PDB file of C-alpha atoms and ligand atoms in Angstrom:
ATOM      1  CA  MET K   1     257.134 167.776  54.499  1.00 92.00           C
ATOM      2  CA  ILE K   2     257.397 164.927  56.639  1.00 96.00           C
ATOM      3  CA  GLU K   3     256.189 161.678  54.665  1.00 98.00           C
ATOM      4  CA  LYS K   4     256.117 158.132  55.033  1.00 98.00           C
ATOM      5  CA  THR K   5     257.053 155.601  52.133  1.00 99.00           C
ATOM      6  CA  LEU K   6     256.905 152.015  51.591  1.00 99.00           C
ATOM      7  CA  VAL K   7     260.016 150.106  50.826  1.00 99.00           C
ATOM      8  CA  LEU K   8     260.390 146.355  50.137  1.00 99.00           C
ATOM      9  CA  ILE K   9     263.626 144.606  50.322  1.00 99.00           C
ATOM     10  CA  LYS K  10     262.659 142.131  47.429  1.00 98.00           C
ATOM     11  CA  PRO K  11     263.527 138.547  47.568  1.00 98.00           C
ATOM     12  CA  ASP K  12     266.805 138.621  45.974  1.00 98.00           C
ATOM     13  CA  GLY K  13     268.127 141.324  48.329  1.00 98.00           C
ATOM     14  CA  VAL K  14     267.090 139.173  51.457  1.00 98.00           C
ATOM     15  CA  GLN K  15     268.282 136.025  49.581  1.00 98.00           C
ATOM     16  CA  ARG K  16     271.733 137.474  48.847  1.00 98.00           C
ATOM     17  CA  GLY K  17     271.881 138.348  52.699  1.00 98.00           C
ATOM     18  CA  LEU K  18     271.735 142.238  52.134  1.00 98.00           C
ATOM     19  CA  VAL K  19     268.710 143.300  54.581  1.00 98.00           C
ATOM     20  CA  GLY K  20     271.210 144.706  56.945  1.00 98.00           C
ATOM     21  CA  GLU K  21     273.304 146.782  54.489  1.00 98.00           C
ATOM     22  CA  ILE K  22     270.474 148.087  52.580  1.00 98.00           C
ATOM     23  CA  THR K  23     268.693 148.903  56.107  1.00 98.00           C
ATOM     24  CA  GLN K  24     271.885 150.693  57.213  1.00 98.00           C
ATOM     25  CA  ARG K  25     271.848 152.935  54.383  1.00 98.00           C
ATOM     26  CA  PHE K  26     268.485 154.626  55.200  1.00 98.00           C
ATOM     27  CA  GLU K  27     269.219 154.704  59.209  1.00 97.00           C
ATOM     28  CA  LYS K  28     272.405 156.315  58.372  1.00 97.00           C
ATOM     29  CA  ALA K  29     270.466 158.902  56.089  1.00 97.00           C
ATOM     30  CA  GLY K  30     268.481 159.749  59.221  1.00 96.00           C
ATOM     31  CA  LEU K  31     265.055 158.122  58.066  1.00 97.00           C
ATOM     32  CA  LYS K  32     263.035 156.598  60.580  1.00 97.00           C
ATOM     33  CA  ILE K  33     261.691 153.027  60.820  1.00 98.00           C
ATOM     34  CA  ALA K  34     258.179 153.265  61.375  1.00 98.00           C
ATOM     35  CA  ALA K  35     257.173 149.879  60.437  1.00 98.00           C
ATOM     36  CA  MET K  36     259.011 146.457  59.522  1.00 98.00           C
ATOM     37  CA  LYS K  37     258.032 142.633  58.807  1.00 98.00           C
ATOM     38  CA  MET K  38     259.107 140.045  56.749  1.00 98.00           C
ATOM     39  CA  VAL K  39     256.049 138.781  54.298  1.00 98.00           C
ATOM     40  CA  TRP K  40     256.192 136.027  51.954  1.00 98.00           C
ATOM     41  CA  VAL K  41     253.535 136.837  49.251  1.00 98.00           C
ATOM     42  CA  ASP K  42     251.451 134.918  47.068  1.00 98.00           C
ATOM     43  CA  LYS K  43     250.694 135.546  43.438  1.00 98.00           C
ATOM     44  CA  LYS K  44     246.959 137.184  44.418  1.00 98.00           C
ATOM     45  CA  PHE K  45     248.866 139.624  46.640  1.00 98.00           C
ATOM     46  CA  ALA K  46     251.725 140.249  44.252  1.00 98.00           C
ATOM     47  CA  LYS K  47     248.795 141.282  41.486  1.00 98.00           C
ATOM     48  CA  LYS K  48     247.448 144.119  44.286  1.00 98.00           C
ATOM     49  CA  HIS K  49     251.066 145.583  44.884  1.00 98.00           C
ATOM     50  CA  TYR K  50     251.946 145.758  41.310  1.00 98.00           C
ATOM     51  CA  ALA K  51     248.366 146.240  39.993  1.00 98.00           C
ATOM     52  CA  GLU K  52     249.691 149.114  37.539  1.00 98.00           C
ATOM     53  CA  HIS K  53     251.988 146.194  35.969  1.00 98.00           C
ATOM     54  CA  VAL K  54     249.888 143.099  35.628  1.00 98.00           C
ATOM     55  CA  ASP K  55     249.129 143.331  32.137  1.00 98.00           C
ATOM     56  CA  LYS K  56     252.606 144.158  30.952  1.00 96.00           C
ATOM     57  CA  LYS K  57     254.854 141.941  28.973  1.00 94.00           C
ATOM     58  CA  PHE K  58     257.235 141.485  31.720  1.00 95.00           C
ATOM     59  CA  TYR K  59     254.673 140.836  34.590  1.00 97.00           C
ATOM     60  CA  SER K  60     255.293 136.966  34.854  1.00 96.00           C
ATOM     61  CA  GLY K  61     258.881 137.647  35.532  1.00 96.00           C
ATOM     62  CA  LEU K  62     258.504 140.166  37.969  1.00 97.00           C
ATOM     63  CA  GLU K  63     255.705 137.980  39.533  1.00 98.00           C
ATOM     64  CA  SER K  64     258.002 134.992  39.755  1.00 97.00           C
ATOM     65  CA  LEU K  65     260.441 137.255  41.395  1.00 97.00           C
ATOM     66  CA  ILE K  66     258.647 139.081  43.816  1.00 98.00           C
ATOM     67  CA  THR K  67     256.831 135.438  45.012  1.00 98.00           C
ATOM     68  CA  MET K  68     260.177 133.512  45.131  1.00 98.00           C
ATOM     69  CA  GLY K  69     261.023 134.116  48.676  1.00 98.00           C
ATOM     70  CA  PRO K  70     259.855 136.075  51.301  1.00 98.00           C
ATOM     71  CA  VAL K  71     260.478 140.242  51.337  1.00 99.00           C
ATOM     72  CA  VAL K  72     261.217 142.572  54.148  1.00 99.00           C
ATOM     73  CA  ALA K  73     258.832 145.254  54.085  1.00 99.00           C
ATOM     74  CA  MET K  74     259.158 148.663  55.533  1.00 98.00           C
ATOM     75  CA  VAL K  75     257.778 152.179  56.303  1.00 99.00           C
ATOM     76  CA  LEU K  76     260.499 154.786  56.469  1.00 98.00           C
ATOM     77  CA  GLU K  77     259.748 158.174  57.478  1.00 98.00           C
ATOM     78  CA  GLY K  78     261.614 161.423  56.990  1.00 97.00           C
ATOM     79  CA  VAL K  79     261.454 164.650  55.324  1.00 96.00           C
ATOM     80  CA  GLU K  80     260.545 164.191  51.552  1.00 98.00           C
ATOM     81  CA  ALA K  81     261.135 160.522  52.160  1.00 98.00           C
ATOM     82  CA  ILE K  82     259.499 159.422  48.948  1.00 98.00           C
ATOM     83  CA  SER K  83     261.417 161.087  46.581  1.00 98.00           C
ATOM     84  CA  LEU K  84     264.818 160.578  48.825  1.00 98.00           C
ATOM     85  CA  VAL K  85     264.389 156.752  48.807  1.00 98.00           C
ATOM     86  CA  ARG K  86     264.008 156.626  45.068  1.00 98.00           C
ATOM     87  CA  LYS K  87     267.048 158.538  44.705  1.00 98.00           C
ATOM     88  CA  MET K  88     268.735 156.221  46.948  1.00 98.00           C
ATOM     89  CA  ALA K  89     267.118 153.028  44.974  1.00 98.00           C
ATOM     90  CA  GLY K  90     268.688 154.412  41.938  1.00 98.00           C
ATOM     91  CA  SER K  91     267.231 153.702  38.477  1.00 97.00           C
ATOM     92  CA  THR K  92     264.977 150.365  37.722  1.00 97.00           C
ATOM     93  CA  ASP K  93     267.779 148.653  35.684  1.00 96.00           C
ATOM     94  CA  PRO K  94     270.818 148.199  37.994  1.00 96.00           C
ATOM     95  CA  LYS K  95     273.089 148.884  34.979  1.00 96.00           C
ATOM     96  CA  SER K  96     271.933 152.378  34.464  1.00 96.00           C
ATOM     97  CA  ALA K  97     271.811 153.107  38.447  1.00 98.00           C
ATOM     98  CA  PRO K  98     274.720 155.351  39.381  1.00 97.00           C
ATOM     99  CA  PRO K  99     277.591 153.929  41.983  1.00 97.00           C
ATOM    100  CA  GLY K 100     276.089 155.183  45.375  1.00 98.00           C
ATOM    101  CA  THR K 101     272.737 154.081  44.725  1.00 98.00           C
ATOM    102  CA  ILE K 102     271.229 150.786  46.225  1.00 98.00           C
ATOM    103  CA  ARG K 103     270.704 149.054  42.994  1.00 98.00           C
ATOM    104  CA  GLY K 104     274.064 150.751  41.174  1.00 98.00           C
ATOM    105  CA  ASP K 105     276.081 149.420  44.162  1.00 98.00           C
ATOM    106  CA  TYR K 106     274.860 145.845  44.706  1.00 98.00           C
ATOM    107  CA  ALA K 107     273.384 144.787  41.197  1.00 97.00           C
ATOM    108  CA  HIS K 108     274.183 144.987  37.744  1.00 94.00           C
ATOM    109  CA  ILE K 109     271.843 143.508  35.053  1.00 93.00           C
ATOM    110  CA  SER K 110     270.221 145.310  32.367  1.00 95.00           C
ATOM    111  CA  TYR K 111     266.633 145.761  30.777  1.00 95.00           C
ATOM    112  CA  ASP K 112     268.053 143.867  27.633  1.00 95.00           C
ATOM    113  CA  TYR K 113     269.590 141.300  29.484  1.00 95.00           C
ATOM    114  CA  ALA K 114     266.395 140.403  31.415  1.00 94.00           C
ATOM    115  CA  ASP K 115     264.298 140.972  28.298  1.00 92.00           C
ATOM    116  CA  LYS K 116     266.372 138.689  26.498  1.00 93.00           C
ATOM    117  CA  LYS K 117     266.039 135.686  29.568  1.00 93.00           C
ATOM    118  CA  GLY K 118     262.202 136.414  29.814  1.00 92.00           C
ATOM    119  CA  ILE K 119     263.006 137.258  33.555  1.00 95.00           C
ATOM    120  CA  GLY K 120     262.515 139.925  36.042  1.00 96.00           C
ATOM    121  CA  ILE K 121     265.078 142.567  36.641  1.00 97.00           C
ATOM    122  CA  LYS K 122     266.726 141.952  40.224  1.00 97.00           C
ATOM    123  CA  ASN K 123     267.057 145.198  41.526  1.00 98.00           C
ATOM    124  CA  LEU K 124     266.804 144.425  45.472  1.00 98.00           C
ATOM    125  CA  ILE K 125     264.420 146.901  46.335  1.00 98.00           C
ATOM    126  CA  HIS K 126     260.954 148.328  45.823  1.00 98.00           C
ATOM    127  CA  ALA K 127     260.102 152.110  46.727  1.00 98.00           C
ATOM    128  CA  SER K 128     256.951 154.016  46.327  1.00 98.00           C
ATOM    129  CA  ALA K 129     257.042 156.418  43.255  1.00 98.00           C
ATOM    130  CA  ASN K 130     254.907 159.035  44.708  1.00 98.00           C
ATOM    131  CA  GLU K 131     252.561 160.544  47.343  1.00 98.00           C
ATOM    132  CA  LYS K 132     249.411 158.312  46.218  1.00 98.00           C
ATOM    133  CA  ASP K 133     251.206 155.433  45.700  1.00 98.00           C
ATOM    134  CA  ALA K 134     253.012 155.719  48.939  1.00 98.00           C
ATOM    135  CA  GLU K 135     249.777 155.872  50.843  1.00 98.00           C
ATOM    136  CA  LYS K 136     247.978 152.677  48.807  1.00 98.00           C
ATOM    137  CA  GLU K 137     250.987 150.915  49.435  1.00 98.00           C
ATOM    138  CA  ILE K 138     251.301 151.521  53.157  1.00 98.00           C
ATOM    139  CA  LYS K 139     247.599 150.799  53.248  1.00 98.00           C
ATOM    140  CA  LEU K 140     247.933 147.318  51.555  1.00 98.00           C
ATOM    141  CA  TRP K 141     251.250 146.172  53.315  1.00 98.00           C
ATOM    142  CA  PHE K 142     250.398 147.390  57.204  1.00 98.00           C
ATOM    143  CA  GLY K 143     247.753 147.761  59.532  1.00 98.00           C
ATOM    144  CA  LYS K 144     247.423 151.085  61.590  1.00 97.00           C
ATOM    145  CA  GLU K 145     248.594 149.368  64.606  1.00 98.00           C
ATOM    146  CA  GLU K 146     252.023 148.433  62.888  1.00 98.00           C
ATOM    147  CA  ILE K 147     252.978 151.702  62.016  1.00 98.00           C
ATOM    148  CA  HIS K 148     254.776 153.256  65.161  1.00 98.00           C
ATOM    149  CA  SER K 149     255.093 156.864  66.009  1.00 97.00           C
ATOM    150  CA  TYR K 150     258.288 157.412  68.356  1.00 96.00           C
ATOM    151  CA  SER K 151     261.103 159.760  68.763  1.00 93.00           C
ATOM    152  CA  SER K 152     264.315 158.934  67.226  1.00 91.00           C
ATOM    153  CA  VAL K 153     267.692 160.925  67.642  1.00 89.00           C
ATOM    154  CA  HIS K 154     267.253 162.331  64.467  1.00 87.00           C
ATOM    155  CA  ASP K 155     263.971 164.160  65.361  1.00 86.00           C
ATOM    156  CA  VAL K 156     266.041 166.886  67.166  1.00 86.00           C
ATOM    157  CA  HIS K 157     267.987 167.890  63.923  1.00 84.00           C
ATOM    158  CA  ILE K 158     265.126 167.821  61.858  1.00 80.00           C
ATOM    159  CA  LEU K 159     262.825 169.787  64.123  1.00 72.00           C
ATOM    160  CA  LYS K 160     265.285 172.700  65.210  1.00 68.00           C
TER     161      LYS K 160
HETATM  162  N1  UDP A   1     260.775 145.127  36.058  1.00 97.14           N
HETATM  163  C1  UDP A   1     261.326 144.140  34.759  1.00 97.14           C
HETATM  164  N2  UDP A   1     261.310 144.392  33.496  1.00 97.14           N
HETATM  165  C2  UDP A   1     261.109 145.718  33.063  1.00 97.14           C
HETATM  166  C3  UDP A   1     260.561 146.646  33.962  1.00 97.14           C
HETATM  167  C4  UDP A   1     260.310 146.336  35.466  1.00 97.14           C
HETATM  168  O1  UDP A   1     261.624 143.062  35.651  1.00 97.14           O
HETATM  169  O2  UDP A   1     261.080 146.102  31.854  1.00 97.14           O
HETATM  170  C5  UDP A   1     260.427 144.774  37.167  1.00 97.14           C
HETATM  171  C6  UDP A   1     261.785 145.295  37.968  1.00 97.14           C
HETATM  172  O3  UDP A   1     261.892 144.695  39.084  1.00 97.14           O
HETATM  173  C7  UDP A   1     261.020 146.952  38.830  1.00 97.14           C
HETATM  174  C8  UDP A   1     259.445 146.159  38.900  1.00 97.14           C
HETATM  175  O4  UDP A   1     259.422 145.494  37.605  1.00 97.14           O
HETATM  176  O5  UDP A   1     261.662 146.990  39.769  1.00 97.14           O
HETATM  177  C9  UDP A   1     258.500 147.539  38.734  1.00 97.14           C
HETATM  178  O6  UDP A   1     258.697 148.339  37.827  1.00 97.14           O
HETATM  179  P1  UDP A   1     258.570 149.782  37.910  1.00 97.14           P
HETATM  180  O7  UDP A   1     258.659 150.322  36.472  1.00 97.14           O
HETATM  181  O8  UDP A   1     257.541 150.053  38.736  1.00 97.14           O
HETATM  182  O9  UDP A   1     259.990 149.906  38.646  1.00 97.14           O
HETATM  183  P2  UDP A   1     260.226 150.882  40.321  1.00 97.14           P
HETATM  184  O10 UDP A   1     259.378 151.341  40.579  1.00 97.14           O
HETATM  185  O11 UDP A   1     260.571 149.532  40.890  1.00 97.14           O
HETATM  186  O12 UDP A   1     261.911 151.415  39.966  1.00 97.14           O
HETATM  187 MG1   MG A   2     257.236 151.247  40.267  1.00 97.14          MG
END
């Protein structure tokens, strides 16, 4: 039940100075940061991360977005962390993401707007969608030696 999930604060989040705010939300929820680093990915790496989307119409906009600056990549750990983090992120288009979610609180553009402009949806974060993706994405972004196992103050509340 304790899961690890991959989160990226995308270049729009980094450039808007939201790394602290976004990371703090996860910390306040009691999730453990198991790994963290800043990476500026190239197009080749972007295609690996977004392999499922490479042939889609929106891919060129997405590729420009994810390569336009560095991202902050992290592995978060906690009880059912994969679905929890997706809930905290909110739906893909910020216009539909409810207030209280990261995308709903800090962004606002819609599918319609992004499609008409031919740009990627700037929605601040990526979060693994399911167990299979989480495992694959964590392996792609982090070496084993970069992922840390340590005690946090939250463990006491999770384990007892
Ligand atoms: N995206 C886009 N236009 C679309 C759908 C997706 O620009 O019509 C971008 C958006 O940044 C999204 C990413 O591609 O976060 C990956 O899409 P996915 O459907 O996997 O959404 P997510 O899992 O990030 O919510
Ligand atoms: Mg996805």
